[in-house]
PDB file of C-alpha atoms in Angstrom:
ATOM      1  CA  LEU A  61      -7.801   3.717   4.737  1.00  0.00           C
ATOM      2  CA  ALA A  62      -5.273   0.981   3.995  1.00  0.00           C
ATOM      3  CA  ARG A  63      -3.069   2.181   6.857  1.00  0.00           C
ATOM      4  CA  PHE A  64      -6.081   2.102   9.201  1.00  0.00           C
ATOM      5  CA  VAL A  65      -6.878  -1.486   8.173  1.00  0.00           C
ATOM      6  CA  TYR A  66      -3.229  -2.524   8.469  1.00  0.00           C
ATOM      7  CA  ARG A  67      -2.974  -1.234  12.041  1.00  0.00           C
ATOM      8  CA  ASP A  68      -6.284  -2.653  13.268  1.00  0.00           C
ATOM      9  CA  GLN A  69      -5.865  -5.152  16.121  1.00  0.00           C
ATOM     10  CA  ARG A  70      -8.192  -7.679  14.465  1.00  0.00           C
ATOM     11  CA  ILE A  71      -5.895  -7.701  11.440  1.00  0.00           C
ATOM     12  CA  ARG A  72      -2.829  -8.130  13.654  1.00  0.00           C
ATOM     13  CA  ASP A  73      -4.485 -11.050  15.410  1.00  0.00           C
ATOM     14  CA  TYR A  74      -5.583 -12.751  12.169  1.00  0.00           C
ATOM     15  CA  PHE A  75      -2.359 -12.628  10.124  1.00  0.00           C
ATOM     16  CA  ASP A  76       0.945 -14.271  11.016  1.00  0.00           C
ATOM     17  CA  LEU A  77       2.809 -11.752   8.861  1.00  0.00           C
ATOM     18  CA  GLN A  78       1.998  -8.167   7.950  1.00  0.00           C
ATOM     19  CA  ILE A  79       3.982  -6.650   5.117  1.00  0.00           C
ATOM     20  CA  TRP A  80       3.797  -3.035   3.933  1.00  0.00           C
ATOM     21  CA  VAL A  81       5.746  -2.109   0.802  1.00  0.00           C
ATOM     22  CA  CYS A  82       5.689   1.288  -0.887  1.00  0.00           C
ATOM     23  CA  VAL A  83       5.853   0.523  -4.601  1.00  0.00           C
ATOM     24  CA  SER A  84       5.714   4.041  -6.086  1.00  0.00           C
ATOM     25  CA  THR A  85       6.608   4.780  -9.697  1.00  0.00           C
ATOM     26  CA  LYS A  86       9.659   2.577 -10.211  1.00  0.00           C
ATOM     27  CA  PHE A  87       8.703  -1.069 -10.434  1.00  0.00           C
ATOM     28  CA  ASN A  88      11.701  -3.234  -9.612  1.00  0.00           C
ATOM     29  CA  GLU A  89      10.966  -6.835  -8.716  1.00  0.00           C
ATOM     30  CA  VAL A  90      14.315  -7.380  -6.938  1.00  0.00           C
ATOM     31  CA  ARG A  91      13.891  -4.262  -4.747  1.00  0.00           C
ATOM     32  CA  LEU A  92      10.304  -5.174  -3.904  1.00  0.00           C
ATOM     33  CA  THR A  93      11.234  -8.770  -3.051  1.00  0.00           C
ATOM     34  CA  LEU A  94      14.008  -7.502  -0.774  1.00  0.00           C
ATOM     35  CA  GLU A  95      11.579  -5.161   0.968  1.00  0.00           C
ATOM     36  CA  ILE A  96       9.099  -7.992   1.476  1.00  0.00           C
ATOM     37  CA  LEU A  97      11.902 -10.158   2.869  1.00  0.00           C
ATOM     38  CA  GLU A  98      12.693  -7.459   5.440  1.00  0.00           C
ATOM     39  CA  HIS A  99       9.255  -8.146   6.932  1.00  0.00           C
ATOM     40  CA  VAL A 100       9.300 -11.941   6.774  1.00  0.00           C
ATOM     41  CA  CYS A 101      12.883 -12.955   7.600  1.00  0.00           C
ATOM     42  CA  GLU A 102      14.213 -12.960  11.118  1.00  0.00           C
ATOM     43  CA  ASP A 103      17.832 -12.991   9.926  1.00  0.00           C
ATOM     44  CA  LYS A 104      18.805 -10.309   7.401  1.00  0.00           C
ATOM     45  CA  GLN A 105      21.969 -12.261   6.554  1.00  0.00           C
ATOM     46  CA  GLU A 106      19.760 -14.840   4.866  1.00  0.00           C
ATOM     47  CA  TYR A 107      19.180 -12.501   1.906  1.00  0.00           C
ATOM     48  CA  GLU A 108      21.112  -9.224   2.225  1.00  0.00           C
ATOM     49  CA  ASN A 109      23.979 -10.051  -0.158  1.00  0.00           C
ATOM     50  CA  ILE A 110      21.824 -11.747  -2.776  1.00  0.00           C
ATOM     51  CA  SER A 111      20.763  -9.959  -5.959  1.00  0.00           C
ATOM     52  CA  ASN A 112      19.520 -12.926  -7.986  1.00  0.00           C
ATOM     53  CA  PHE A 113      15.759 -12.587  -8.297  1.00  0.00           C
ATOM     54  CA  ASN A 114      15.053 -16.330  -8.438  1.00  0.00           C
ATOM     55  CA  VAL A 115      17.114 -17.023  -5.329  1.00  0.00           C
ATOM     56  CA  LEU A 116      15.355 -14.184  -3.470  1.00  0.00           C
ATOM     57  CA  GLN A 117      11.996 -15.618  -4.489  1.00  0.00           C
ATOM     58  CA  GLU A 118      12.986 -19.056  -3.150  1.00  0.00           C
ATOM     59  CA  ILE A 119      13.987 -17.478   0.167  1.00  0.00           C
ATOM     60  CA  LEU A 120      10.647 -15.667   0.246  1.00  0.00           C
ATOM     61  CA  MET A 121       8.729 -18.860  -0.455  1.00  0.00           C
ATOM     62  CA  ARG A 122      10.544 -20.665   2.378  1.00  0.00           C
ATOM     63  CA  ASN A 123       9.812 -17.884   4.849  1.00  0.00           C
ATOM     64  CA  ILE A 124       6.094 -17.515   4.127  1.00  0.00           C
ATOM     65  CA  ARG A 125       5.325 -21.223   3.838  1.00  0.00           C
ATOM     66  CA  ASN A 126       2.465 -22.172   6.155  1.00  0.00           C
ATOM     67  CA  LYS A 127       1.930 -18.574   7.292  1.00  0.00           C
ATOM     68  CA  ARG A 128      -1.082 -16.373   6.765  1.00  0.00           C
ATOM     69  CA  PHE A 129       0.039 -12.982   5.486  1.00  0.00           C
ATOM     70  CA  LEU A 130      -1.299  -9.582   4.557  1.00  0.00           C
ATOM     71  CA  LEU A 131       0.776  -7.805   1.914  1.00  0.00           C
ATOM     72  CA  VAL A 132      -0.015  -4.153   1.249  1.00  0.00           C
ATOM     73  CA  LEU A 133       1.418  -2.849  -2.017  1.00  0.00           C
ATOM     74  CA  ASP A 134       1.054   0.867  -1.455  1.00  0.00           C
ATOM     75  CA  ASP A 135       0.986   3.583  -4.118  1.00  0.00           C
ATOM     76  CA  MET A 136       1.287   1.424  -7.233  1.00  0.00           C
ATOM     77  CA  TRP A 137       1.721   3.258 -10.526  1.00  0.00           C
ATOM     78  CA  GLU A 138       3.267   0.743 -12.922  1.00  0.00           C
ATOM     79  CA  ASP A 139       0.903  -1.111 -15.240  1.00  0.00           C
ATOM     80  CA  ASN A 140       3.251  -1.853 -18.153  1.00  0.00           C
ATOM     81  CA  ASP A 141       4.955  -4.955 -16.753  1.00  0.00           C
ATOM     82  CA  ARG A 142       2.196  -7.476 -16.060  1.00  0.00           C
ATOM     83  CA  ASN A 143       4.729 -10.318 -16.388  1.00  0.00           C
ATOM     84  CA  GLY A 144       6.964  -8.700 -13.739  1.00  0.00           C
ATOM     85  CA  TRP A 145       4.039  -8.447 -11.323  1.00  0.00           C
ATOM     86  CA  THR A 146       3.138 -12.069 -11.978  1.00  0.00           C
ATOM     87  CA  LYS A 147       6.729 -13.155 -11.226  1.00  0.00           C
ATOM     88  CA  LEU A 148       6.903 -10.982  -8.102  1.00  0.00           C
ATOM     89  CA  LEU A 149       3.685 -12.402  -6.661  1.00  0.00           C
ATOM     90  CA  ALA A 150       4.283 -16.049  -7.689  1.00  0.00           C
ATOM     91  CA  PRO A 151       5.683 -17.276  -4.330  1.00  0.00           C
ATOM     92  CA  LEU A 152       2.878 -15.506  -2.502  1.00  0.00           C
ATOM     93  CA  LYS A 153       0.245 -17.182  -4.650  1.00  0.00           C
ATOM     94  CA  SER A 154       1.839 -20.603  -4.152  1.00  0.00           C
ATOM     95  CA  ASN A 155       1.348 -20.407  -0.379  1.00  0.00           C
ATOM     96  CA  GLN A 156      -1.081 -23.129   0.671  1.00  0.00           C
ATOM     97  CA  VAL A 157      -2.513 -21.296   3.705  1.00  0.00           C
ATOM     98  CA  ASN A 158      -6.060 -19.994   3.333  1.00  0.00           C
ATOM     99  CA  GLY A 159      -6.822 -16.407   4.193  1.00  0.00           C
ATOM    100  CA  CYS A 160      -3.718 -14.711   2.777  1.00  0.00           C
ATOM    101  CA  MET A 161      -4.420 -11.309   1.278  1.00  0.00           C
ATOM    102  CA  VAL A 162      -2.736  -8.825  -1.036  1.00  0.00           C
ATOM    103  CA  LEU A 163      -4.107  -5.292  -0.844  1.00  0.00           C
ATOM    104  CA  ALA A 164      -2.959  -2.736  -3.398  1.00  0.00           C
ATOM    105  CA  THR A 165      -3.485   0.997  -3.322  1.00  0.00           C
ATOM    106  CA  THR A 166      -3.339   3.038  -6.505  1.00  0.00           C
ATOM    107  CA  ARG A 167      -4.767   6.141  -8.096  1.00  0.00           C
ATOM    108  CA  SER A 168      -4.630   4.505 -11.516  1.00  0.00           C
ATOM    109  CA  THR A 169      -7.613   2.610 -12.884  1.00  0.00           C
ATOM    110  CA  SER A 170      -5.345   0.692 -15.284  1.00  0.00           C
ATOM    111  CA  VAL A 171      -3.224  -0.582 -12.375  1.00  0.00           C
ATOM    112  CA  ALA A 172      -6.342  -1.677 -10.494  1.00  0.00           C
ATOM    113  CA  LYS A 173      -7.554  -3.581 -13.559  1.00  0.00           C
ATOM    114  CA  MET A 174      -4.145  -5.190 -14.128  1.00  0.00           C
ATOM    115  CA  ILE A 175      -3.822  -6.606 -10.614  1.00  0.00           C
ATOM    116  CA  GLY A 176      -7.504  -6.990  -9.851  1.00  0.00           C
ATOM    117  CA  THR A 177      -8.786 -10.343  -8.727  1.00  0.00           C
ATOM    118  CA  MET A 178     -11.847  -8.669  -7.285  1.00  0.00           C
ATOM    119  CA  ASP A 179     -13.713  -5.454  -7.888  1.00  0.00           C
ATOM    120  CA  GLU A 180     -11.861  -2.301  -7.016  1.00  0.00           C
ATOM    121  CA  VAL A 181     -13.027  -0.147  -4.154  1.00  0.00           C
ATOM    122  CA  ARG A 182     -13.179   3.455  -5.287  1.00  0.00           C
ATOM    123  CA  LEU A 183     -12.826   6.144  -2.681  1.00  0.00           C
ATOM    124  CA  SER A 184     -14.184   9.534  -3.539  1.00  0.00           C
ATOM    125  CA  GLY A 185     -13.313  12.652  -1.631  1.00  0.00           C
ATOM    126  CA  LEU A 186     -15.513  14.462   0.837  1.00  0.00           C
ATOM    127  CA  ASP A 187     -18.115  16.774  -0.603  1.00  0.00           C
ATOM    128  CA  GLU A 188     -16.964  20.364  -1.052  1.00  0.00           C
ATOM    129  CA  LYS A 189     -18.604  21.771   2.117  1.00  0.00           C
ATOM    130  CA  GLU A 190     -17.332  18.992   4.371  1.00  0.00           C
ATOM    131  CA  PHE A 191     -13.838  19.205   2.938  1.00  0.00           C
ATOM    132  CA  TRP A 192     -13.767  22.981   3.446  1.00  0.00           C
ATOM    133  CA  LEU A 193     -14.559  22.505   7.137  1.00  0.00           C
ATOM    134  CA  PHE A 194     -11.872  19.842   7.395  1.00  0.00           C
ATOM    135  CA  PHE A 195      -9.367  22.047   5.555  1.00  0.00           C
ATOM    136  CA  LYS A 196     -10.107  25.033   7.819  1.00  0.00           C
ATOM    137  CA  GLY A 197      -9.567  22.826  10.846  1.00  0.00           C
ATOM    138  CA  CYS A 198      -6.175  21.701   9.539  1.00  0.00           C
ATOM    139  CA  ALA A 199      -4.993  25.015   8.100  1.00  0.00           C
ATOM    140  CA  PHE A 200      -6.374  27.459  10.659  1.00  0.00           C
ATOM    141  CA  GLY A 201      -6.730  25.217  13.703  1.00  0.00           C
ATOM    142  CA  ASN A 202     -10.490  25.728  13.820  1.00  0.00           C
ATOM    143  CA  GLU A 203     -13.206  24.630  11.409  1.00  0.00           C
ATOM    144  CA  ASN A 204     -15.222  27.721  12.376  1.00  0.00           C
ATOM    145  CA  TYR A 205     -12.414  30.132  11.382  1.00  0.00           C
ATOM    146  CA  GLU A 206     -13.838  33.269   9.757  1.00  0.00           C
ATOM    147  CA  GLY A 207     -10.744  35.514   9.872  1.00  0.00           C
ATOM    148  CA  ASP A 208      -8.840  37.141   7.025  1.00  0.00           C
ATOM    149  CA  PRO A 209     -11.044  36.970   3.869  1.00  0.00           C
ATOM    150  CA  SER A 210      -8.053  36.783   1.505  1.00  0.00           C
ATOM    151  CA  LEU A 211      -6.690  33.764   3.408  1.00  0.00           C
ATOM    152  CA  GLN A 212     -10.117  32.163   3.242  1.00  0.00           C
ATOM    153  CA  SER A 213     -10.284  32.788  -0.511  1.00  0.00           C
ATOM    154  CA  ILE A 214      -6.865  31.204  -1.054  1.00  0.00           C
ATOM    155  CA  GLY A 215      -7.828  28.334   1.262  1.00  0.00           C
ATOM    156  CA  LYS A 216     -11.067  27.687  -0.665  1.00  0.00           C
ATOM    157  CA  HIS A 217      -9.118  27.583  -3.913  1.00  0.00           C
ATOM    158  CA  ILE A 218      -6.620  25.092  -2.441  1.00  0.00           C
ATOM    159  CA  ALA A 219      -9.404  22.979  -0.922  1.00  0.00           C
ATOM    160  CA  LYS A 220     -11.262  22.867  -4.266  1.00  0.00           C
ATOM    161  CA  THR A 221      -8.080  21.722  -6.031  1.00  0.00           C
ATOM    162  CA  LEU A 222      -7.400  19.017  -3.420  1.00  0.00           C
ATOM    163  CA  LYS A 223     -11.009  17.755  -3.500  1.00  0.00           C
TER     164      LYS A 223
END
């Protein structure tokens, strides 16, 4: 869903900068700042040999000043370092342009609560029947597949596990 929103033409037209960063399980504020800078700096030489977090944050602040941005923090897992997240997002929050947005995706309720400035949007899976049709379409190339019963049994088990 986040990828769909990110690629929508209305989003592209509205934001000056679009930034997609895969956070994953290892929170590292320097790495994440460098990845954000890859999206906002025209000249990589401006930051590529810098490892000082504060200097990187200053470069980030300079490059987003007066720009409306969408930052997607995808697949967040870390909820133990609230202070690190606050430091990482500080230059983004100091931007004076209205309409900037940070969108985070996570499977962890604790992460959503930690970063939440608004209510989380919970996505539930398809119901079991609908997902089975979808799964058959992907696995067998046809949602009406009624072939090998043992394959169907295995497929139903997999589909139930995936939800």
